[in-house]
Coordinates of C-alpha atoms in Angstrom, one line a residue:
Chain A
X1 CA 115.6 79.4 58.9
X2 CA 113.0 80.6 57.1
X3 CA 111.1 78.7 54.8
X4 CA 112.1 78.5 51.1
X5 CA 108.9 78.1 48.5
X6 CA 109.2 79.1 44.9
X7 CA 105.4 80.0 44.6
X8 CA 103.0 82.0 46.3
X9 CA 99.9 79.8 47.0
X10 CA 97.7 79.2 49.9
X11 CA 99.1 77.5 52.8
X12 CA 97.1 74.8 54.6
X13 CA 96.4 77.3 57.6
X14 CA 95.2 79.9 54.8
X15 CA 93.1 76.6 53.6
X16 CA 92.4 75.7 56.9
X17 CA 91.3 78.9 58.0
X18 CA 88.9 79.6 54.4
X19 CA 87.0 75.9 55.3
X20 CA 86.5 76.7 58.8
X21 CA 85.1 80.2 57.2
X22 CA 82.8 78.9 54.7
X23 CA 81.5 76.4 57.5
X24 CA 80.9 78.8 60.0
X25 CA 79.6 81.4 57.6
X26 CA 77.1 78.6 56.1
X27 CA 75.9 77.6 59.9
X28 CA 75.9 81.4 60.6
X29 CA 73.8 81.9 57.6
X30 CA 71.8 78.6 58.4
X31 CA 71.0 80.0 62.1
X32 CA 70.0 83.4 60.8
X33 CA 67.5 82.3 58.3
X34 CA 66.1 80.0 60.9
X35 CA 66.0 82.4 63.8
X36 CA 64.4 85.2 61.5
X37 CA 62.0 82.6 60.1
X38 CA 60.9 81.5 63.8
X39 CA 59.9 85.4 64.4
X40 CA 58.8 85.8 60.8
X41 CA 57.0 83.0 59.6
X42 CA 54.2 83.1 62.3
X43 CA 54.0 87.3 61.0
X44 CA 53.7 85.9 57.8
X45 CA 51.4 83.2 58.5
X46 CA 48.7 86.2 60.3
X47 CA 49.7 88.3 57.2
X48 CA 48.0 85.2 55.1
X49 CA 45.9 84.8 57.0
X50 CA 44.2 88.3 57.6
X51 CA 44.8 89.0 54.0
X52 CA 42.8 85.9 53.0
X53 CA 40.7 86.9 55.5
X54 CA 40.1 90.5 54.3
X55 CA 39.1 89.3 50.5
X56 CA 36.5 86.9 51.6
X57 CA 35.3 89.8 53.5
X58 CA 35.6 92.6 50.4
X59 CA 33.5 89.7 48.9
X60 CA 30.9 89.4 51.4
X61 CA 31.4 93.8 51.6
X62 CA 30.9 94.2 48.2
X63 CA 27.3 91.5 48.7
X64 CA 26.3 93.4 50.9
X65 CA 26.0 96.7 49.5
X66 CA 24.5 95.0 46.6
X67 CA 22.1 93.6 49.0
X68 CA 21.9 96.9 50.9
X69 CA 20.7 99.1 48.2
X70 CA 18.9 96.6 47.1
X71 CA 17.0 96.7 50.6
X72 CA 16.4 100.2 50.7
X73 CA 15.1 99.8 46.8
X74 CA 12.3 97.4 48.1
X75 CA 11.6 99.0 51.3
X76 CA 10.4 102.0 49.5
X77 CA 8.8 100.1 47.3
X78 CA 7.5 98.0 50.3
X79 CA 6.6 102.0 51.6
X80 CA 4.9 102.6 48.6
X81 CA 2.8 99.4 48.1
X82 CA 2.4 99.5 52.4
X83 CA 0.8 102.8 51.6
X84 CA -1.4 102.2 48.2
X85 CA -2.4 98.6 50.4
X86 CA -3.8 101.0 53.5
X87 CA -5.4 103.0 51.1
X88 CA -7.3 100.5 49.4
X89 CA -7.6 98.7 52.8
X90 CA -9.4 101.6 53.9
X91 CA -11.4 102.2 50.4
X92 CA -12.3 98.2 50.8
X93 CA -13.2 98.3 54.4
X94 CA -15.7 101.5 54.0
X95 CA -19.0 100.8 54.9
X96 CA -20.2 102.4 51.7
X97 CA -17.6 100.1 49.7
X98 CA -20.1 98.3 46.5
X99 CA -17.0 96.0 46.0
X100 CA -18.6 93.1 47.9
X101 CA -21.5 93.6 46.4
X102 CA -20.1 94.0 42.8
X103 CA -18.0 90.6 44.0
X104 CA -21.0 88.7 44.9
X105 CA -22.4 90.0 41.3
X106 CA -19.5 88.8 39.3
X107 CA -19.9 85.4 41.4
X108 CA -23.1 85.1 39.9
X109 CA -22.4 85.6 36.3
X110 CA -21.0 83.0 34.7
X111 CA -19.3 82.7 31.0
X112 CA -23.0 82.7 29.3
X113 CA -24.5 85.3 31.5
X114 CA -22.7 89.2 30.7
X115 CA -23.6 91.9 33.3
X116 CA -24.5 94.8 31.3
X117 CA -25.0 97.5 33.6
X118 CA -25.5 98.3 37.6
X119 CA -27.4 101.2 39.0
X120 CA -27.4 101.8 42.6
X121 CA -29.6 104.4 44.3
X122 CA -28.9 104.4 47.9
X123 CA -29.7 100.5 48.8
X124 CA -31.9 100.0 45.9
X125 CA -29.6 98.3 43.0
X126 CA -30.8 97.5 39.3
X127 CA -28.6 95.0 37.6
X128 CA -28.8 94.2 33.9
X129 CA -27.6 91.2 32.3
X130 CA -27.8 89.6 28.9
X131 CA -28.4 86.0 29.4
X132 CA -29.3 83.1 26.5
X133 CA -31.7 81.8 28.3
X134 CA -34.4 82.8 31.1
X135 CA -32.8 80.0 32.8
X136 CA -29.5 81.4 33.3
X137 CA -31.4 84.8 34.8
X138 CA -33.3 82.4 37.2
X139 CA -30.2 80.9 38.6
X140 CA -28.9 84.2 38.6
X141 CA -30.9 85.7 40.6
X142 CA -30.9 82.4 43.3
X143 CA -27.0 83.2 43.6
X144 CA -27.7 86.6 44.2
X145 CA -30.3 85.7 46.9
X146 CA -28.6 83.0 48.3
X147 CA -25.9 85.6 49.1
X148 CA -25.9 87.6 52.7
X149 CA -26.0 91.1 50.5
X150 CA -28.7 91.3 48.5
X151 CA -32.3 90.3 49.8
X152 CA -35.3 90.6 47.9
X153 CA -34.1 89.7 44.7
X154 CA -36.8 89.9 41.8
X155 CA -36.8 89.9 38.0
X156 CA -38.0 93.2 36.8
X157 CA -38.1 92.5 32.9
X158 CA -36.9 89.8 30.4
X159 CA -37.2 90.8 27.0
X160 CA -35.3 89.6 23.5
X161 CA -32.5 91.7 22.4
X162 CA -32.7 93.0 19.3
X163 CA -29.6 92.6 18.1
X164 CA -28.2 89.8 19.3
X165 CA -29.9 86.1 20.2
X166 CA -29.4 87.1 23.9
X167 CA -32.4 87.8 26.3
X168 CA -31.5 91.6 28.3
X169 CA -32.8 90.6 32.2
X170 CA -33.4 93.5 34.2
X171 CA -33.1 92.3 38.2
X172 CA -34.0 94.8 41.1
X173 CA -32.8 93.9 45.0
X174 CA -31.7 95.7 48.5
X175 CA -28.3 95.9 49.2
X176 CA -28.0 94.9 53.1
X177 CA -25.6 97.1 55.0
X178 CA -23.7 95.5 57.7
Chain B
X1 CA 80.0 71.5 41.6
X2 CA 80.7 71.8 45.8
X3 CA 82.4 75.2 46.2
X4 CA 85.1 74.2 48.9
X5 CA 87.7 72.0 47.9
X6 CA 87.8 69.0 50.5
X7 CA 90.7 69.1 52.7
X8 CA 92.8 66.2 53.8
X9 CA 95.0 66.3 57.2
X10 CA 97.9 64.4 55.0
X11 CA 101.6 66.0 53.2
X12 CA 102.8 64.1 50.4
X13 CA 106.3 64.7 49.8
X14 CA 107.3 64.2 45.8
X15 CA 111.7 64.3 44.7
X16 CA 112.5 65.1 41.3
X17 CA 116.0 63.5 40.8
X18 CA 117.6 63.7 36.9
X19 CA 116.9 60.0 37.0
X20 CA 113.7 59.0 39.5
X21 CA 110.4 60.7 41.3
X22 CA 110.2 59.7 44.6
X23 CA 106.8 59.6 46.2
X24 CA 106.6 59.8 50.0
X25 CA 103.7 60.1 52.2
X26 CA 104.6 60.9 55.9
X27 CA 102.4 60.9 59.1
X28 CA 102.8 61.7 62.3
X29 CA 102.6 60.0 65.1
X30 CA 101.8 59.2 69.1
X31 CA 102.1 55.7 68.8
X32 CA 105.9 54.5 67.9
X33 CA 109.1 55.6 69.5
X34 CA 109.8 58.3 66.3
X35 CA 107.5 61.3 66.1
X36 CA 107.4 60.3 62.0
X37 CA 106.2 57.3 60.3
X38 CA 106.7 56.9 56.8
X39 CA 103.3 55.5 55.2
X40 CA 104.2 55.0 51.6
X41 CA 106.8 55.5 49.6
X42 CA 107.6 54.8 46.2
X43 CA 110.3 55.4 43.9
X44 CA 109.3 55.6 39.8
X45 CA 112.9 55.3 37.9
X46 CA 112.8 57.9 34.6
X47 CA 115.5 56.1 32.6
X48 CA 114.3 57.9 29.5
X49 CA 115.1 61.3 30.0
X50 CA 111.9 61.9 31.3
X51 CA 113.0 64.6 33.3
X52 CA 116.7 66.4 32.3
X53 CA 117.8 68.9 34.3
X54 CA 115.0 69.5 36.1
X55 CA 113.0 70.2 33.2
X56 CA 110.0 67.7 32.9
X57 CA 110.4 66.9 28.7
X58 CA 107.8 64.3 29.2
X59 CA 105.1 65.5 32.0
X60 CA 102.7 63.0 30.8
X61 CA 104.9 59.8 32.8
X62 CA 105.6 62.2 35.5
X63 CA 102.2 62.9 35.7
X64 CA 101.2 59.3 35.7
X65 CA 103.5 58.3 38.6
X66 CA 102.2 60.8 40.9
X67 CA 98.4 60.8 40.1
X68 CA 99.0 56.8 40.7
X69 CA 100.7 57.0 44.1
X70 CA 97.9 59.7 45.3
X71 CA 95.2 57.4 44.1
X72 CA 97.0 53.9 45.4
X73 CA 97.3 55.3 48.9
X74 CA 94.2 57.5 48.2
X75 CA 95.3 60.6 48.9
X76 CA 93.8 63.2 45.8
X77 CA 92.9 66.0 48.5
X78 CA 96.3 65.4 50.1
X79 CA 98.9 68.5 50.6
X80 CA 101.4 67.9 48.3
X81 CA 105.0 69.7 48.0
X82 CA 107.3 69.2 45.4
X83 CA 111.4 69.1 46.2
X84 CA 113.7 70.0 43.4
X85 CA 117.1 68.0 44.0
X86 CA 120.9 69.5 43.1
X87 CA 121.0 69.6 39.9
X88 CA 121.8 71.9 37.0
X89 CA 118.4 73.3 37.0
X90 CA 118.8 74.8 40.3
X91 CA 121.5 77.1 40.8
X92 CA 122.8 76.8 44.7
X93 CA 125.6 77.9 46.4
X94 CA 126.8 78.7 50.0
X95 CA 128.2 82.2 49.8
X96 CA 130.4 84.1 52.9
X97 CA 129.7 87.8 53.8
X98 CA 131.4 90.0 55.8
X99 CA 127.8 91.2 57.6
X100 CA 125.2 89.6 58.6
X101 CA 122.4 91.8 57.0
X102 CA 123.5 91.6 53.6
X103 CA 121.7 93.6 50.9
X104 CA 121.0 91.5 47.9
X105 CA 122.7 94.1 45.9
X106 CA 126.0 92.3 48.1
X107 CA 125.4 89.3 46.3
X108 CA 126.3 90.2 42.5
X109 CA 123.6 88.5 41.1
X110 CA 122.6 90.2 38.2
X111 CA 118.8 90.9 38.2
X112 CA 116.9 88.8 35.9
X113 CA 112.9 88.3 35.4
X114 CA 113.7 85.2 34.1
X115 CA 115.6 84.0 37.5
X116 CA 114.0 83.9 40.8
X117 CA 116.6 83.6 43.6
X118 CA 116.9 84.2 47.3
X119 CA 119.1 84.2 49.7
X120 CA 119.1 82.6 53.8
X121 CA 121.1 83.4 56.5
X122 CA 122.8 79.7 57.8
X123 CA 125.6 80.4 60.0
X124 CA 128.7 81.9 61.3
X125 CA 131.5 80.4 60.4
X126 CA 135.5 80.9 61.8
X127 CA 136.6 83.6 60.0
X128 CA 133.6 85.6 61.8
X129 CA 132.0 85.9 58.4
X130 CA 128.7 84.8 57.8
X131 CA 127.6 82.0 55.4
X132 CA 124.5 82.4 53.3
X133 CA 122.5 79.6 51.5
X134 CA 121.4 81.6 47.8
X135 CA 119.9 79.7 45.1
X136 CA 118.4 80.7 41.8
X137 CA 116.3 78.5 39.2
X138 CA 114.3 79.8 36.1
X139 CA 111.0 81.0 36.3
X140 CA 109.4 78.8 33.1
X141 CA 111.1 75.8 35.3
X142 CA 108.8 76.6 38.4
X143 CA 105.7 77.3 35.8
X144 CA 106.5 74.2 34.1
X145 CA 106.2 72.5 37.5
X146 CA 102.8 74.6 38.5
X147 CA 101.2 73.0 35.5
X148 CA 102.1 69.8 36.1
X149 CA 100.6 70.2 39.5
X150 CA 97.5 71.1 37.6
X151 CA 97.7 68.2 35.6
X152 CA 97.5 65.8 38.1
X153 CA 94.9 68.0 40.1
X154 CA 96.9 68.0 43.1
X155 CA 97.2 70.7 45.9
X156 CA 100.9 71.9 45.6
X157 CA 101.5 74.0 48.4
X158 CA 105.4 74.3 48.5
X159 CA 108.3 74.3 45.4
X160 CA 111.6 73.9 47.3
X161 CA 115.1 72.6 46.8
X162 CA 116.2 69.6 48.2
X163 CA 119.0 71.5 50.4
X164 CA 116.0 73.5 51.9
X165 CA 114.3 70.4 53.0
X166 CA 117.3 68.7 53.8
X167 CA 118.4 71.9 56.4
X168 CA 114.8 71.7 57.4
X169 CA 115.0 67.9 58.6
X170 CA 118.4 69.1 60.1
X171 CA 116.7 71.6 62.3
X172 CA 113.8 69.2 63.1
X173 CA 116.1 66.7 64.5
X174 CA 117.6 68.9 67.1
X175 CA 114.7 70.2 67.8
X176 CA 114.8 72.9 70.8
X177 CA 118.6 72.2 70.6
X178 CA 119.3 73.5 67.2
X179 CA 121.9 76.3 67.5
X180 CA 123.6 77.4 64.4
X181 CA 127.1 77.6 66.1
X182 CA 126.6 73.2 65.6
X183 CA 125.4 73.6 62.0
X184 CA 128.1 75.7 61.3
X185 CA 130.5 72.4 63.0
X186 CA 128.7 70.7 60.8
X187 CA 129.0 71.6 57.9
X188 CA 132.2 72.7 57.9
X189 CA 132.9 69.1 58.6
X190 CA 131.2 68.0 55.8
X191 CA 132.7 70.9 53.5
X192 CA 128.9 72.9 53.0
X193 CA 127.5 69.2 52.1
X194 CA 124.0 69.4 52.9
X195 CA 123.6 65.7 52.1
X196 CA 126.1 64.2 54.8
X197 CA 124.2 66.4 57.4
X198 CA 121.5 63.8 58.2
X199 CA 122.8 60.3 59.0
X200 CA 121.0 57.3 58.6
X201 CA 120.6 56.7 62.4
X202 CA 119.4 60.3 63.1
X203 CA 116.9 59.7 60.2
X204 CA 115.6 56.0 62.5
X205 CA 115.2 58.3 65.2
X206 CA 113.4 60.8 63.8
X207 CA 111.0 58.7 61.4
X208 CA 109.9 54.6 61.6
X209 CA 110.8 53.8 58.2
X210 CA 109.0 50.2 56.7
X211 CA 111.8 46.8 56.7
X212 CA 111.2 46.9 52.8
X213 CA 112.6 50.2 52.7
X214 CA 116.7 50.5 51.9
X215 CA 117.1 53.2 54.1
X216 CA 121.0 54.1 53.2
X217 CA 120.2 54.3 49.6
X218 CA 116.9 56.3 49.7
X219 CA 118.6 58.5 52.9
X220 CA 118.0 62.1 51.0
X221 CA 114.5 61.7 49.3
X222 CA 113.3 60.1 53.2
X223 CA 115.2 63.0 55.0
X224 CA 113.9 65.6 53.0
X225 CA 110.5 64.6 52.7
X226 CA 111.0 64.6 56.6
X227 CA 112.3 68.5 56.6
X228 CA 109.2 69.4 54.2
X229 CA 107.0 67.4 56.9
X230 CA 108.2 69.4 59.8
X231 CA 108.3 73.1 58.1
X232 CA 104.3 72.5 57.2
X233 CA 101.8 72.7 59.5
X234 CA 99.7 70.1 59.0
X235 CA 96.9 69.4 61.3
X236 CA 96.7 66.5 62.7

């Protein structure tokens, strides 16, 4: 005999058969996010990682062209100074250079003492100075013989300057060549 | 909110008679000598026209009785069928046909969207005519008995007359050995009276049925909570 029902609902297989569904379909679902999360998470992981990775190098990239034209802006400046430095180098280390000399000059003067003028004629030099005293020529002229460049060293005039207070010393000497 | 209602392996079986609701929880069972056994049962008397003719004028006590006896026994996620008794709410009668594959035009029921009503094939009987079970009930009735179900937030599976059920627990008993050729005996014996199909004795042998229980008054609501039992599948 076939059943008699006055309503059309869900029997309990129909009930049955919708909870084992939803189970299965939430385990189903459950597996799948953790079998593609076992093959996707480590993908992920590398993504982060050479992403991370990547920026801190764009950062040390982005340094280093900074730094890179920065280098080549001071090498040729480097270039530049290397080659103005050689050519003084070999203005300075000329055997005809007076810079020594001139040095050993300037050594000599002090505040009080101002060199005036300096005439040199082969190894014969004539130095004028305007000193306050005849003092200050004196030890002027012991500085400039105590030095290894000059020998000879003798006070040629010392006479009042007409304008000012100062006393205009007139020193001849031989410049010794090395 | 869980999105799955929770199932319970359990049938509660609920009678509307014109003047009680009978509550019945069933199990089966390895255990006992009978493949039934009859867990709870409870029967709520509505002396106050609670229910007239099958039409519940005062759901709200109805209501009450059940959501109590699910809630005693705990049983809210339980399967639950409700079994309309004879009664003027429920138009049955046994009707003989010359064929067996009737068409329902054969009946002379006048169709009705108001009336719901079906026919089933029971038996053959002498005069080589063939008996048919029809019955008929109002559509607000079964509506008014769907919203009672949602009232007391049960899971109402089945609406079915108490005949039904009763036939049901008829074929249950004999089991493999139901032929129609005996219910036809049968009930020709007992004049097409469903009711004197199931005795009390076949009803012990088919269910283990509490002391406390009067077994020869409350014979129909037990047998056919029995029938609804046996037609649903429940799992076990």
């Amino acid at each position: 005999m076939k059943k008699v029902n006055f309503i059309t609902t869900l029997s309990p297989q129909k009930q049955y058969e919708i909870r084992r569904w939803f189970w299965v379909t939430i385990f189903l679902c459950i597996s799948a996010i953790a079998v593609v999360a076992y093959f996707i998470v480590p993908q992920v992981c590398l993504y982060w990682s050479l992403k991370k990775e990547i920026t801190s190098l764009h950062k040390k990239t982005q340094l280093y062209a900074d730094a890179t034209k920065n280098r080549d802006a001071l090498k040729s400046e480097y270039d530049k100074f290397r080659v103005r430095e050689n050519k003084i180098d070999v203005y300075t280390n000329k055997a005809k250079n007076p810079h020594r000399y001139i040095a050993v000059i300037m050594q000599a003067c002090n505040e009080q003492v101002k060199l005036e003028a300096l005439r040199c004629n082969k190894k014969e030099c004539e130095i004028t100075i305007l000193c306050p005293t005849p003092e200050h020529a004196t030890v002027f002229i012991k500085h400039l013989t105590a030095s290894d460049v000059f020998s000879r060293v003798k006070m040629v005039s010392l006479q009042q300057d007409g304008q000012s207070k100062l006393m205009r010393c007139v020193v001849k000497g031989t410049m010794i060549t090395s | 909110m869980w999105p799955i209602p929770v199932l319970e392996h359990e049938l509660v079986s609920i009678s509307f008679f014109p003047d009680a609701l009978v509550c019945s929880w069933i199990q089966k069972t390895k255990t006992g000598t009978a493949p039934l056994v009859l867990r709870a049962y409870q029967h709520y008397p509505l002396t106050n026209l609670e229910l007239e003719n099958l039409i519940p004028f005062n759901p709200t006590v109805i209501k009450k009785c059940i959501i109590s006896f699910l809630r005693e026994h705990g049983l809210q996620n339980a399967f639950v069928t409700f079994c309309l008794c004879n009664d003027s709410g429920v138009m049955e009668k046994f009707v003989a046909m010359p064929i067996s594959t009737p068409h329902r035009s054969d009946f002379g029921i006048a169709q009705s969207s108001n009336m719901l009503w079906e026919y089933r094939y029971l038996y053959p009987n002498d005069h080589g005519q063939y008996v048919f079970y029809v019955y008929s009930i109002p559509r607000s009735l079964i509506l008014q008995y769907q919203l009672l179900a949602v009232a007391a937030q049960c899971n109402l599976i089945t609406i079915t007359t108490q005949t039904m059920a009763l036939l049901d627990a008829y074929k249950t008993i004999f089991g493999v050995a139901f032929r129609r050729s005996q219910l036809a005996v049968d009930m020709m014996r007992y004049d097409n009276n469903v009711e004197q199909l199931i005795s009390v004795d076949a009803l012990r042998r088919m269910m283990s049925i509490p002391a406390g229980i009067n077994t020869i008054d409350e014979r129909l609501p037990i047998a056919a909570a029995c029938g609804l039992m046996c037609v649903e599948r429940i799992e076990e």
